[in-house]
CSV table of C-alpha atoms in Angstrom, one decimal:
chain,number,residue,atom,x,y,z
A,1,MET,CA,52.0,42.0,152.2
A,2,ASP,CA,55.1,43.3,153.7
A,3,SER,CA,57.3,41.6,151.1
A,4,ALA,CA,55.2,43.1,148.2
A,5,LEU,CA,55.5,46.6,149.8
A,6,GLN,CA,59.3,46.2,150.0
A,7,GLY,CA,59.5,45.1,146.4
A,8,PHE,CA,57.5,48.2,145.3
A,9,LEU,CA,59.7,50.5,147.3
A,10,LYS,CA,62.8,49.0,145.6
A,11,ALA,CA,61.3,49.4,142.1
A,12,VAL,CA,60.4,53.1,142.5
A,13,PRO,CA,64.0,54.5,142.5
A,14,GLN,CA,64.8,52.4,139.4
A,15,ALA,CA,61.8,53.7,137.5
A,16,THR,CA,62.7,57.3,138.6
A,17,ALA,CA,66.2,56.9,137.2
A,18,ILE,CA,64.9,55.6,133.9
A,19,TRP,CA,62.5,58.5,133.6
A,20,LEU,CA,65.2,61.0,134.4
A,21,THR,CA,67.5,59.5,131.8
A,22,ILE,CA,64.7,59.7,129.2
A,23,LEU,CA,64.0,63.4,130.1
A,24,LEU,CA,67.7,64.2,129.9
A,25,LEU,CA,68.1,62.7,126.5
A,26,LEU,CA,65.0,64.6,125.2
A,27,ALA,CA,66.4,67.8,126.6
A,28,VAL,CA,69.8,67.2,124.8
A,29,ALA,CA,68.0,66.4,121.6
A,30,ILE,CA,65.9,69.6,121.7
A,31,VAL,CA,68.9,71.8,122.5
A,32,SER,CA,70.9,70.2,119.7
A,33,SER,CA,68.2,70.8,117.2
A,34,ARG,CA,68.1,74.5,118.0
A,35,LEU,CA,71.8,75.1,117.8
A,36,PRO,CA,73.0,76.6,114.4
A,37,ARG,CA,74.5,73.9,112.3
A,38,LEU,CA,78.1,74.4,111.1
A,39,ARG,CA,78.1,75.0,107.4
A,40,LYS,CA,81.1,74.5,105.2
A,41,PRO,CA,82.2,77.9,103.9
A,42,ALA,CA,81.1,78.4,100.3
A,43,GLU,CA,84.0,78.4,97.9
A,44,PRO,CA,84.4,81.7,96.0
A,45,ALA,CA,82.8,81.6,92.6
A,46,PRO,CA,85.4,81.5,89.8
A,47,ASP,CA,86.0,84.8,88.1
A,48,GLU,CA,84.0,84.8,84.8
A,49,ASN,CA,86.6,87.2,83.3
A,50,PRO,CA,90.1,85.7,84.0
A,51,TYR,CA,91.8,88.1,81.7
A,52,ALA,CA,90.5,91.1,83.6
A,53,ALA,CA,91.6,89.4,86.8
A,54,GLU,CA,95.1,88.9,85.4
A,55,ILE,CA,95.3,92.6,84.3
A,56,GLU,CA,94.1,93.7,87.8
A,57,GLY,CA,96.9,91.6,89.3
A,58,ALA,CA,99.4,93.4,87.0
A,59,VAL,CA,97.9,96.7,88.1
A,60,ALA,CA,98.6,95.9,91.8
A,61,GLU,CA,102.3,95.1,90.9
A,62,ALA,CA,102.6,98.2,88.7
A,63,SER,CA,101.1,100.4,91.5
A,64,ALA,CA,103.7,99.1,94.0
A,65,ALA,CA,106.5,99.7,91.5
A,66,ALA,CA,105.3,103.2,90.7
A,67,GLU,CA,105.3,104.1,94.4
A,68,ARG,CA,108.8,102.8,94.8
A,69,ARG,CA,110.0,104.8,91.8
A,70,ARG,CA,108.4,107.9,93.0
A,71,ALA,CA,110.0,107.5,96.5
A,72,GLU,CA,113.3,107.1,94.7
A,73,TRP,CA,112.7,110.3,92.8
A,74,VAL,CA,111.9,112.2,96.0
A,75,ALA,CA,115.0,110.9,97.7
A,76,ALA,CA,117.1,111.9,94.6
A,77,GLN,CA,115.6,115.4,94.8
A,78,GLU,CA,116.6,115.7,98.4
A,79,ALA,CA,120.1,114.5,97.5
A,80,VAL,CA,120.3,117.3,94.9
A,81,ASP,CA,119.3,119.9,97.4
A,82,ALA,CA,121.9,118.6,99.9
A,83,ALA,CA,124.6,118.5,97.3
A,84,TRP,CA,123.9,122.1,96.2
A,85,THR,CA,124.0,123.3,99.8
A,86,ALA,CA,127.4,121.6,100.3
A,87,TYR,CA,128.7,123.2,97.1
A,88,GLU,CA,127.5,126.7,98.2
A,89,GLU,CA,129.3,126.2,101.6
A,90,ALA,CA,132.5,125.1,99.8
A,91,GLU,CA,132.3,128.1,97.4
A,92,THR,CA,131.9,130.5,100.3
A,93,ALA,CA,134.8,129.0,102.2
A,94,ALA,CA,137.0,129.0,99.1
A,95,ARG,CA,136.3,132.7,98.4
A,96,ARG,CA,136.9,133.7,102.0
A,97,ILE,CA,140.3,131.9,102.2
A,98,GLY,CA,141.2,133.1,98.7
A,99,ALA,CA,140.7,136.7,99.8
A,100,ALA,CA,142.7,136.1,102.9
A,101,THR,CA,145.7,134.8,100.8
A,102,ALA,CA,145.5,137.5,98.1
A,103,PHE,CA,148.6,139.2,99.4
A,104,PRO,CA,151.9,137.4,98.7
A,105,LEU,CA,153.9,136.0,101.7
A,106,MET,CA,157.2,137.4,102.6
A,107,SER,CA,160.0,135.2,101.3
A,108,ARG,CA,162.5,134.1,103.8
A,109,ARG,CA,165.1,131.4,104.2
A,110,ARG,CA,163.4,128.2,105.3
A,111,LYS,CA,164.5,126.4,108.4
A,112,PRO,CA,165.9,122.9,108.2
A,113,GLY,CA,163.1,120.4,108.1
A,114,GLU,CA,160.4,123.0,107.3
A,115,ASN,CA,159.6,121.4,103.9
A,116,ALA,CA,158.9,118.1,105.7
A,117,ASP,CA,156.6,119.9,108.1
A,118,ARG,CA,154.7,121.5,105.3
A,119,GLN,CA,154.3,118.2,103.6
A,120,ARG,CA,153.0,116.5,106.8
A,121,TYR,CA,150.6,119.4,107.2
A,122,LEU,CA,149.3,119.0,103.7
A,123,HIS,CA,148.8,115.2,104.1
A,124,ARG,CA,147.1,115.6,107.5
A,125,ALA,CA,144.8,118.4,106.3
A,126,ALA,CA,143.8,116.4,103.1
A,127,THR,CA,143.2,113.3,105.1
A,128,GLU,CA,140.8,115.1,107.4
A,129,LEU,CA,138.9,116.6,104.5
A,130,CYS,CA,138.6,113.2,102.9
A,131,ARG,CA,137.3,111.8,106.2
A,132,THR,CA,134.5,114.4,106.2
A,133,GLN,CA,133.8,113.6,102.5
A,134,ASP,CA,135.0,117.1,101.4
A,135,LEU,CA,137.6,115.5,99.2
A,136,SER,CA,137.3,112.3,97.2
A,137,ILE,CA,139.6,109.3,97.5
A,138,GLY,CA,141.0,110.1,94.2
A,139,GLN,CA,142.0,113.6,95.2
A,140,LEU,CA,143.6,112.3,98.4
A,141,ASN,CA,145.7,109.8,96.4
A,142,ASP,CA,146.8,112.7,94.2
A,143,VAL,CA,147.8,114.7,97.3
A,144,PHE,CA,150.0,111.8,98.7
A,145,ALA,CA,151.5,111.2,95.2
A,146,HIS,CA,152.0,115.0,94.8
A,147,ARG,CA,150.2,114.9,91.4
A,148,GLY,CA,149.2,118.5,90.9
A,149,TRP,CA,150.1,119.4,94.5
A,150,ASN,CA,153.1,121.3,95.7
A,151,PRO,CA,153.9,120.0,99.2
A,152,ARG,CA,156.4,122.8,99.8
A,153,LEU,CA,153.8,125.6,99.8
A,154,HIS,CA,153.2,127.5,103.0
A,155,PRO,CA,150.3,126.1,105.1
A,156,VAL,CA,148.3,129.3,104.4
A,157,GLN,CA,148.7,128.8,100.7
A,158,GLN,CA,147.9,125.1,101.1
A,159,GLU,CA,144.6,126.0,102.7
A,160,ALA,CA,143.6,128.0,99.7
A,161,VAL,CA,144.5,125.1,97.4
A,162,LEU,CA,142.8,122.6,99.5
A,163,HIS,CA,139.5,124.5,99.7
A,164,GLY,CA,139.6,125.0,95.9
A,165,ALA,CA,139.8,121.2,95.6
A,166,VAL,CA,136.9,120.9,98.0
A,167,ARG,CA,134.8,123.3,95.9
A,168,ALA,CA,135.6,121.3,92.8
A,169,HIS,CA,134.7,118.0,94.5
A,170,ARG,CA,131.4,119.4,95.8
A,171,LEU,CA,130.5,120.8,92.3
A,172,GLU,CA,131.2,117.4,90.8
A,173,ALA,CA,129.0,115.7,93.4
A,174,TYR,CA,126.2,118.1,92.7
A,175,ARG,CA,126.4,117.3,88.9
A,176,LYS,CA,126.2,113.6,89.7
A,177,ALA,CA,123.2,114.1,92.0
A,178,VAL,CA,121.4,116.1,89.2
A,179,ALA,CA,122.1,113.2,86.7
A,180,LEU,CA,120.7,110.7,89.2
A,181,GLU,CA,117.7,112.8,89.9
A,182,GLN,CA,116.9,113.1,86.2
A,183,ALA,CA,117.2,109.3,85.8
A,184,ALA,CA,115.0,108.7,88.8
A,185,TRP,CA,112.4,111.1,87.3
A,186,ARG,CA,112.4,109.3,84.0
A,187,GLY,CA,111.9,106.0,85.8
A,188,ALA,CA,109.0,107.4,87.9
A,189,GLU,CA,107.3,108.8,84.8
A,190,ALA,CA,107.7,105.5,82.9
A,191,ALA,CA,106.3,103.6,85.9
A,192,ALA,CA,103.4,106.0,86.2
A,193,GLU,CA,102.6,105.7,82.5
A,194,THR,CA,102.6,101.9,82.7
A,195,LEU,CA,100.3,102.0,85.7
A,196,ARG,CA,97.8,104.3,83.8
A,197,ASP,CA,97.8,102.0,80.8
A,198,LEU,CA,97.2,98.9,82.9
A,199,ARG,CA,94.4,100.6,84.9
A,200,ALA,CA,92.7,101.7,81.7
A,201,GLU,CA,93.0,98.2,80.2
A,202,ALA,CA,91.7,96.5,83.4
A,203,ALA,CA,88.6,98.8,83.4
A,204,ALA,CA,88.0,98.2,79.7
A,205,ALA,CA,88.3,94.4,80.2
A,206,ARG,CA,85.7,94.4,82.9
A,207,LEU,CA,83.3,96.4,80.7
A,208,ARG,CA,83.8,94.2,77.7
A,209,GLY,CA,83.1,91.0,79.8
A,210,PRO,CA,84.2,87.5,79.2
A,211,ALA,CA,82.8,87.3,75.6
A,212,ASP,CA,85.8,89.3,74.3
A,213,GLU,CA,88.4,87.4,76.3
A,214,ALA,CA,90.1,86.0,73.2
A,215,ALA,CA,90.6,89.5,71.7
A,216,ASP,CA,91.8,90.7,75.1
A,217,GLN,CA,94.4,88.0,75.4
A,218,GLN,CA,95.7,88.9,71.9
A,219,TRP,CA,96.0,92.6,73.0
A,220,TRP,CA,97.9,91.5,76.1
A,221,SER,CA,100.3,89.4,74.1
A,222,GLU,CA,101.0,92.2,71.6
A,223,GLN,CA,101.5,94.9,74.3
A,224,TRP,CA,103.4,93.1,77.0
A,225,THR,CA,105.3,90.2,75.4
A,226,GLY,CA,108.9,90.8,75.9
A,227,ALA,CA,108.2,93.8,78.1
A,228,GLU,CA,108.7,94.0,81.9
A,229,LEU,CA,106.7,95.8,84.5
A,230,PRO,CA,108.7,98.5,86.4
A,231,ALA,CA,110.7,96.7,89.1
A,232,ALA,CA,112.3,97.8,92.2
A,233,ALA,CA,115.7,99.4,91.8
């Protein structure tokens, strides 16, 4: 009797462990069945109108190009304004110095070495004006080569001549800025027109649908073969 009781007591923990294991497996199975299953993301459906998709891609490129060209035009406009302001300042300075040197200087016997001093003054003043971009490199070379420049003039007279050269340089810079602005405007207009045409064609291609894809492809070939979309400068 005692041995049978001891055997029963030993068997109870084993049965309990088995039941606990079964319950744990059932719980895991139930939880797993309620968790959302991972699904493979669906692949995007192929575009039924590939021609329209191609035109829309060209529209995106043309839009970026048009934005760049317009930004270039705005920058060119700002450069024109800055060049005109610089010219007006040079014109005012040249008039002021010209009025100050309207009266002739008294002639006198020059001291030994005075001509060399006047030449050094001219070279130094011209170099400083070139450093501030008031004179061009070409003008500075003419000064040092004495092409069209008299290094023996009095410094007061040299100032008038120098500021006249500055005025001429600023006027030429303004004219170049205007030419660049006009070219930038033409580029911006061409890019905008290309963008408008492509947008209209993309919308029409979507409305026509894939049935007219062959005709669309022929139109694209005729319109854009050998042509280029506006590119960045």
